[in-house]
Amino acid sequence: MRAIDHYAWTNRWRDWHPVEKGLPAISLLVLTLILPPLTTAPLVLAGAMLTTVYGAGIPWRTLVSVLAAPLMFLLAGIPFLAISVDFASGFDLALSPEGLQLALVTALRALAAMSCLAFLILTTPLTDGVLLLRRIGIPAGVIELILLIYRLIFVFSERALTGRQAQAARLGYSRLDRSVRSLGLLGGNLFQRALEQARRLEIGLMARGYTGELRVLPPQWKPSWTRLVAGMMGVGLVGLASGWLARSLS
Amino acid sequence: MHITEGFLPPLHAVAWTAASLPFVFFSVYRVNRLMREKPEIKLLLAASGAFAFVISALKLPSVTGSCSHATGTGLGAILFGPSVMALLGTIVLAFQTLLLAHGGVTTLGANVFSMAIAGPWVAYAVLRSAKGLKAPLAAGVFLAAMLGDLATYLVTAGQLALAFPDPASGIVGSFLKFAGVFAPTQLPLAVVEGLLTVVIVNFLREYSGDELQNLRFLPKPLVSEARP
């Protein structure tokens, strides 16, 4: 979590308008989903990864660790797309070519889609995107709620880690039953302190004339059409190349 | 159990998003009204949302060795009620996607449906009926959290089954396949989560009963009512 947030705030493209990064990333994601994955996915994967590393200056290691986040899920789920089960005559397992094809296609599509997501989350701080939600009609109050949650997540996770360390030092996680108890106490404690924090925030804000609106200075972006058009052209190029590849292979 | 980015075919991703939207919109409307009536609720909800995120990021002690995380859906439904939980859960799931790369943008709708809608409603219904049957609070909380967790897992297996029906045995076979492959991690996880929620709720009743009284997101606070 720290790594993703860290690079989102410090990468080379940090100061770009979020739409300049978000629109190409989402368009590429949509292309990945609707075009045939066998030809599109490798191109998308290469394009998104190269842009992330050489464009935004994210280290390979970080990018690979983000791409590997869903690995457990894929490892568990993908083999079962290839294998088919038949209950008609007892319990039959069969490996079919169509199943293998489906598994390959799904794995490729998931990986390519993940690379688009990785580009987006590693280059754009979460708050930048949230500020755009107002444009699509999310109430201002809910946006403030989201930004507050973002802020508090880091406060609480530090507390959770400290508490966990203290418990572990006292052998709180040495057995399964102790672990459940320790974690429960940690959770209860965290919630109690979360409520306390909320009350302190409330008192502090009330003292400053809080009436239900938190006024903050929004960041000043200089939108650049050149960058947006260049990004979209890159996406178009990937789409055209994959179409050409599909035709020449078939 | 998050469905990863790009795993669902486009049609399914869109359909699940459409299925979740009404619940989330209703929740936005309700939370927005709550916050207008009482501005301080915003801070309480923010603290609760951040808490839900952190608790779901904590690694659970697991029997099978694979690392697994709590979902917090049961606890959320017990403390705040399912209609508030739809929005809080959606925010938490979006944050998990954007900060931890768990889940995805296109699969957010499907994940919201299983974790922020189905799970909390089941947990809430179980807790309600346990209260109706005069079961001890701990039993009700345990069952609510455990069955809420199981509901989440079964709905996810169902979503995967609908998207990838088995060529030989169809959707049913596919459902059994996916439910089976995730069962070794999800079944113990549900029990652990149930126990964990009981410990948390007991702790809260013992040490912060007053705060629980103030958590009036529910028409009738389910937990604080039964204080000794």
XYZ file of C-alpha atoms in Angstrom:
478
model
C 0.000 0.000 0.000
C 2.815 2.355 0.907
C 4.655 1.603 -2.334
C 1.681 2.305 -4.590
C 0.758 5.496 -2.782
C 4.398 6.611 -2.669
C 4.900 6.333 -6.432
C 1.492 7.821 -7.155
C 2.626 11.008 -5.435
C 6.249 11.119 -6.624
C 6.327 9.769 -10.185
C 7.458 11.861 -13.150
C 3.890 12.436 -14.374
C 2.529 13.389 -10.979
C 1.584 16.936 -12.018
C -0.349 15.986 -15.116
C -4.074 16.494 -15.141
C -5.647 13.186 -13.975
C -7.747 12.973 -17.148
C -4.575 12.913 -19.251
C -3.576 9.684 -17.505
C -6.991 8.298 -16.646
C -8.701 8.526 -20.041
C -6.002 6.629 -21.990
C -5.697 4.052 -19.188
C -9.438 3.391 -19.047
C -9.722 3.333 -22.852
C -6.926 0.786 -23.027
C -8.683 -1.250 -20.355
C -11.912 -1.234 -22.381
C -9.987 -2.245 -25.533
C -8.457 -5.130 -23.608
C -11.891 -6.346 -22.615
C -13.683 -6.041 -25.953
C -10.988 -7.003 -28.505
C -9.867 -10.642 -28.897
C -7.376 -11.112 -26.029
C -4.915 -13.410 -27.823
C -3.675 -10.619 -30.047
C -4.572 -7.560 -27.966
C -3.395 -8.575 -24.515
C 0.352 -8.945 -25.271
C 0.402 -5.546 -27.007
C -1.529 -3.876 -24.166
C 0.705 -5.500 -21.578
C 3.883 -4.353 -23.332
C 2.533 -0.864 -24.006
C 1.250 -0.241 -20.488
C 4.357 -1.645 -18.817
C 6.814 0.299 -20.987
C 4.839 3.521 -20.486
C 4.762 2.989 -16.727
C 8.489 2.290 -16.457
C 10.030 4.563 -19.094
C 7.356 7.247 -19.162
C 6.376 7.734 -15.536
C 9.636 6.378 -14.131
C 8.256 3.614 -11.913
C 10.838 0.926 -11.024
C 10.294 -2.482 -12.621
C 10.238 -4.189 -9.231
C 7.305 -2.116 -8.009
C 5.375 -2.624 -11.227
C 5.901 -6.386 -11.155
C 4.815 -6.608 -7.524
C 1.606 -4.746 -8.371
C 0.957 -7.026 -11.337
C 1.502 -10.047 -9.096
C -1.135 -8.926 -6.570
C -3.918 -11.124 -8.030
C -1.563 -14.057 -8.582
C -3.123 -16.220 -5.858
C -6.590 -15.731 -7.281
C -5.458 -16.488 -10.828
C -3.475 -19.563 -9.791
C -6.506 -20.958 -7.990
C -9.108 -20.013 -10.577
C -7.465 -20.382 -13.998
C -6.746 -24.157 -13.946
C -10.426 -24.782 -13.272
C -11.410 -22.993 -16.448
C -9.379 -25.524 -18.409
C -10.744 -28.574 -16.598
C -14.327 -29.556 -17.134
C -16.368 -31.596 -14.675
C -19.104 -33.988 -15.678
C -21.516 -35.479 -13.152
C -23.583 -37.445 -15.676
C -21.564 -40.619 -15.156
C -20.287 -40.298 -11.627
C -17.464 -37.764 -11.479
C -15.498 -37.138 -14.649
C -12.685 -34.660 -15.085
C -11.770 -33.773 -18.628
C -9.213 -31.467 -20.156
C -10.526 -30.030 -23.404
C -8.753 -27.863 -25.972
C -11.576 -25.301 -25.695
C -11.089 -25.220 -21.932
C -7.371 -24.638 -22.329
C -8.063 -21.882 -24.820
C -10.542 -20.234 -22.426
C -8.037 -20.436 -19.568
C -5.276 -18.912 -21.683
C -7.533 -16.142 -22.986
C -8.813 -15.270 -19.509
C -5.344 -15.260 -17.952
C -3.980 -13.026 -20.702
C -6.936 -10.668 -20.503
C -6.678 -10.403 -16.708
C -2.941 -9.741 -16.869
C -3.281 -7.080 -19.567
C -6.168 -5.402 -17.737
C -4.086 -5.466 -14.570
C -1.256 -3.637 -16.346
C -3.651 -0.802 -17.307
C -4.822 -0.604 -13.704
C -1.216 -0.668 -12.476
C -0.344 2.259 -14.739
C -3.289 4.244 -13.438
C -2.765 3.634 -9.725
C 1.009 4.073 -9.855
C 0.854 7.428 -11.637
C -2.253 9.107 -10.245
C -2.794 9.897 -6.573
C -6.164 8.699 -5.364
C -7.298 12.170 -4.313
C -6.857 13.564 -7.851
C -9.333 11.085 -9.234
C -11.773 11.580 -6.384
C -11.987 15.307 -7.061
C -13.244 14.479 -10.553
C -16.161 12.472 -9.117
C -17.980 15.727 -8.460
C -18.267 16.218 -12.215
C -20.317 13.028 -12.555
C -22.799 14.072 -9.906
C -21.577 12.475 -6.687
C -22.673 14.753 -3.812
C -19.935 16.967 -2.362
C -20.550 15.498 1.089
C -19.800 11.978 -0.089
C -16.594 13.192 -1.772
C -15.484 14.762 1.493
C -16.283 11.469 3.187
C -14.040 9.642 0.700
C -11.179 12.094 1.224
C -11.509 11.819 5.007
C -11.406 8.037 4.784
C -8.264 8.285 2.658
C -6.592 10.433 5.281
C -7.667 8.257 8.203
C -6.610 4.994 6.560
C -2.964 5.942 6.995
C -3.445 7.068 10.585
C -5.218 3.843 11.525
C -2.952 1.483 9.643
C 0.024 2.878 11.510
C -1.798 2.243 14.770
C -2.764 -1.246 13.668
C 0.831 -2.111 12.808
C 2.140 -0.743 16.105
C -0.515 -2.603 18.070
C 0.149 -5.799 16.205
C 3.872 -5.505 16.860
C 3.248 -4.974 20.562
C 0.963 -7.995 20.688
C 3.408 -10.154 18.761
C 6.203 -9.159 21.138
C 4.033 -10.495 23.979
C 3.481 -13.800 22.140
C -0.045 -12.806 21.188
C 0.190 -14.633 17.869
C 1.912 -17.816 19.006
C -1.140 -20.074 18.667
C -4.270 -19.990 16.577
C -6.667 -19.331 19.473
C -4.415 -16.578 20.817
C -4.148 -15.074 17.349
C -7.917 -14.841 16.996
C -8.209 -13.261 20.439
C -5.340 -10.840 19.845
C -6.680 -9.785 16.499
C -10.148 -9.332 17.957
C -8.813 -7.144 20.744
C -6.764 -5.183 18.235
C -9.824 -4.665 16.053
C -11.997 -3.619 18.983
C -9.325 -1.254 20.194
C -8.882 0.246 16.761
C -12.603 0.859 16.424
C -12.793 2.462 19.826
C -9.914 4.748 18.955
C -11.457 5.443 15.566
C -14.606 6.677 17.286
C -12.495 8.756 19.641
C -10.624 10.232 16.698
C -13.917 11.086 15.013
C -15.103 12.855 18.154
C -11.865 14.811 18.494
C -12.032 15.814 14.840
C -15.613 16.901 15.344
C -14.781 19.054 18.384
C -11.780 20.564 16.635
C -13.773 21.379 13.526
C -16.781 22.710 15.456
C -14.431 25.099 17.231
C -13.442 26.374 13.798
C -17.002 26.922 12.642
C -17.716 23.592 10.928
C -21.207 23.433 9.478
C -20.877 20.320 7.376
C -18.492 21.487 4.689
C -14.728 21.130 4.618
C -13.191 23.777 2.390
C -9.908 22.821 0.794
C -7.845 24.355 -1.978
C -8.152 22.122 -5.055
C -4.907 21.496 -6.935
C -4.299 23.698 -9.978
C -3.672 21.572 -13.045
C -2.648 22.892 -16.421
C -4.493 20.587 -18.818
C -2.502 19.781 -21.930
C -4.329 18.747 -25.081
C -1.066 17.592 -26.607
C -0.523 15.001 -23.896
C -4.133 13.831 -23.945
C -4.162 13.474 -27.732
C -0.774 11.725 -27.675
C -2.047 9.286 -25.050
C -5.228 8.545 -26.970
C -3.226 8.107 -30.177
C -1.071 5.564 -28.350
C -4.201 3.682 -27.360
C -5.524 3.876 -30.929
C -2.225 2.550 -32.197
C -2.435 -0.470 -29.883
C -5.994 -1.116 -31.084
C -5.049 -0.858 -34.784
C -1.942 -2.989 -34.333
C -3.954 -5.701 -32.609
C -6.583 -5.628 -35.366
C -3.869 -5.944 -38.016
C -2.200 -8.743 -36.056
C -5.493 -10.626 -35.730
C -6.147 -10.361 -39.460
C -2.686 -11.388 -40.544
C -2.658 -14.374 -38.200
C -6.017 -15.774 -39.190
C -12.351 -12.919 -2.290
C -11.891 -10.230 -4.917
C -12.439 -10.977 -8.575
C -9.383 -9.514 -10.309
C -9.311 -6.892 -13.009
C -10.188 -8.229 -16.446
C -11.259 -11.659 -15.194
C -14.942 -11.243 -16.025
C -16.073 -10.935 -19.657
C -17.211 -7.370 -20.489
C -20.928 -8.218 -20.572
C -20.820 -9.700 -17.066
C -18.786 -6.810 -15.702
C -21.394 -4.356 -17.017
C -24.326 -6.451 -15.786
C -22.984 -6.737 -12.222
C -22.227 -3.033 -12.129
C -25.813 -2.357 -13.192
C -27.087 -4.725 -10.500
C -25.085 -2.978 -7.776
C -25.828 0.607 -8.778
C -29.352 0.906 -7.319
C -28.154 -0.283 -3.909
C -25.186 2.064 -3.939
C -27.284 5.010 -5.129
C -29.822 4.413 -2.407
C -26.984 4.253 0.087
C -25.467 7.508 -1.228
C -28.851 9.174 -0.914
C -29.366 7.881 2.611
C -25.851 8.695 3.855
C -26.004 12.141 2.275
C -29.264 12.855 4.084
C -27.855 11.541 7.367
C -24.831 13.808 6.978
C -26.998 16.856 6.232
C -29.083 16.275 9.327
C -26.075 15.700 11.564
C -22.786 17.059 10.194
C -20.767 15.153 12.809
C -21.937 11.855 11.309
C -19.548 12.492 8.426
C -16.550 12.163 10.727
C -17.976 9.090 12.387
C -18.607 7.467 9.006
C -15.137 8.419 7.811
C -13.556 6.840 10.873
C -15.703 3.739 10.385
C -14.800 3.463 6.697
C -11.084 3.794 7.405
C -11.470 1.226 10.177
C -13.178 -1.179 7.776
C -10.332 -0.773 5.297
C -7.632 -1.364 7.899
C -9.377 -4.384 9.424
C -9.743 -5.934 5.965
C -6.040 -5.397 5.283
C -4.979 -7.253 8.437
C -3.827 -10.772 7.761
C -5.895 -13.366 9.548
C -4.358 -16.317 11.322
C -5.103 -19.058 8.867
C -5.350 -22.790 9.303
C -4.384 -23.740 5.797
C -1.300 -21.589 5.595
C -2.324 -19.415 2.692
C -2.626 -15.792 3.669
C -6.170 -14.607 3.967
C -7.863 -11.414 4.975
C -10.962 -10.634 6.956
C -13.795 -9.098 4.997
C -15.324 -7.076 7.805
C -18.693 -7.252 6.057
C -20.395 -8.896 9.016
C -19.016 -6.439 11.530
C -19.948 -3.512 9.299
C -23.496 -4.747 8.882
C -23.844 -5.304 12.640
C -22.515 -1.848 13.559
C -23.909 0.344 10.790
C -26.659 -1.628 9.085
C -26.657 -2.852 5.484
C -28.000 0.275 3.809
C -25.081 2.404 5.035
C -22.693 -0.479 4.471
C -23.355 -0.479 0.701
C -21.661 2.907 0.298
C -18.943 2.326 2.903
C -18.193 -1.086 1.389
C -18.020 0.377 -2.106
C -15.575 3.049 -0.949
C -13.464 0.458 0.861
C -13.428 -1.848 -2.182
C -12.456 1.038 -4.457
C -9.627 1.921 -2.082
C -8.468 -1.683 -2.033
C -8.312 -1.567 -5.813
C -6.483 1.745 -5.985
C -4.147 1.386 -2.998
C -3.530 -2.361 -2.829
C -4.285 -3.500 -6.405
C -6.837 -6.008 -5.021
C -9.866 -6.363 -7.257
C -10.353 -4.123 -10.249
C -12.157 -1.203 -11.819
C -14.199 -3.278 -14.250
C -14.938 -5.962 -11.657
C -15.799 -3.431 -8.949
C -19.523 -3.886 -9.596
C -19.331 -7.653 -9.123
C -17.203 -7.308 -6.009
C -19.521 -4.663 -4.562
C -22.461 -6.960 -5.143
C -20.907 -9.877 -3.272
C -19.073 -8.008 -0.506
C -20.933 -4.767 0.109
C -24.500 -5.894 -0.670
C -25.049 -9.675 -0.377
C -22.734 -10.256 2.600
C -24.022 -7.406 4.789
C -27.696 -8.126 4.042
C -27.293 -11.799 4.932
C -25.392 -10.910 8.109
C -28.066 -8.391 9.058
C -30.904 -10.829 8.387
C -29.197 -13.547 10.431
C -28.587 -11.221 13.363
C -32.199 -10.032 13.229
C -33.593 -13.545 13.213
C -31.205 -14.670 15.960
C -32.507 -11.796 18.057
C -36.061 -12.764 17.207
C -35.363 -16.310 18.350
C -33.903 -14.980 21.624
C -30.540 -16.571 20.897
C -27.593 -15.313 22.958
C -25.982 -12.241 21.402
C -22.613 -13.953 20.928
C -24.239 -16.789 18.973
C -26.134 -14.318 16.800
C -23.015 -12.258 16.087
C -20.965 -15.363 15.319
C -23.565 -16.750 12.932
C -24.138 -13.376 11.311
C -20.460 -12.787 10.585
C -19.839 -16.375 9.510
C -22.873 -16.679 7.248
C -22.274 -13.187 5.847
C -18.790 -14.299 4.911
C -20.063 -17.538 3.406
C -22.711 -15.657 1.438
C -20.015 -13.405 -0.009
C -17.967 -16.395 -1.026
C -20.883 -18.293 -2.540
C -22.071 -15.236 -4.475
C -18.553 -14.811 -5.872
C -18.481 -18.486 -6.872
C -21.875 -17.960 -8.518
C -20.630 -14.919 -10.414
C -17.665 -16.904 -11.703
C -19.933 -19.820 -12.609
C -22.287 -17.588 -14.602
C -19.347 -16.101 -16.466
C -17.622 -19.421 -17.159
C -20.188 -22.238 -17.388
C -18.683 -25.688 -17.607
C -18.869 -27.131 -21.147
C -20.078 -30.505 -19.835
C -22.128 -29.813 -16.703
C -23.122 -26.181 -17.263
C -23.481 -23.481 -14.648
C -24.178 -25.895 -11.788
C -21.020 -27.869 -12.435
C -19.020 -24.705 -12.766
C -20.432 -23.371 -9.507
C -19.421 -26.543 -7.674
C -15.990 -26.297 -9.266
C -15.356 -22.733 -8.127
C -16.996 -23.222 -4.733
C -14.838 -26.303 -4.266
C -11.529 -24.737 -5.193
C -11.964 -21.807 -2.838
C -13.567 -23.816 -0.020
C -10.312 -24.881 1.708
C -9.449 -21.227 2.331
C -12.908 -19.715 2.616
C -14.600 -22.140 5.033
C -12.014 -21.841 7.848
C -11.819 -18.133 7.089
C -15.551 -17.739 7.688
C -15.302 -19.492 11.062
C -12.287 -17.409 12.098
C -14.055 -14.256 11.004
C -17.112 -15.242 13.034
C -14.989 -15.759 16.168
C -13.094 -12.547 15.515
C -16.296 -10.551 15.208
C -17.550 -11.973 18.515
C -14.318 -10.894 20.241
C -14.588 -7.402 18.744
C -18.253 -6.974 19.619
C -17.681 -8.244 23.167
C -14.778 -5.849 23.584
C -16.846 -2.950 22.309
C -19.792 -3.745 24.553
C -17.514 -3.952 27.537
C -15.463 -0.821 26.939
C -17.400 1.483 24.667
C -21.071 0.883 25.252
C -21.784 4.605 25.191
C -20.290 5.071 21.771
C -22.293 2.132 20.483
C -25.437 3.786 21.799
C -24.603 6.766 19.634
C -24.142 4.702 16.498
C -27.695 5.254 15.392
C -27.404 4.345 11.802
C -29.794 1.532 12.510
C -33.423 2.180 13.342
C -32.827 0.190 16.528
C -29.226 -0.413 17.546
C -28.998 -4.173 17.534
C -25.917 -4.609 19.631
C -26.168 -1.903 22.227
C -29.776 -2.694 23.067
C -28.792 -5.962 24.703
C -26.279 -4.395 27.034
C -26.107 -6.022 30.448
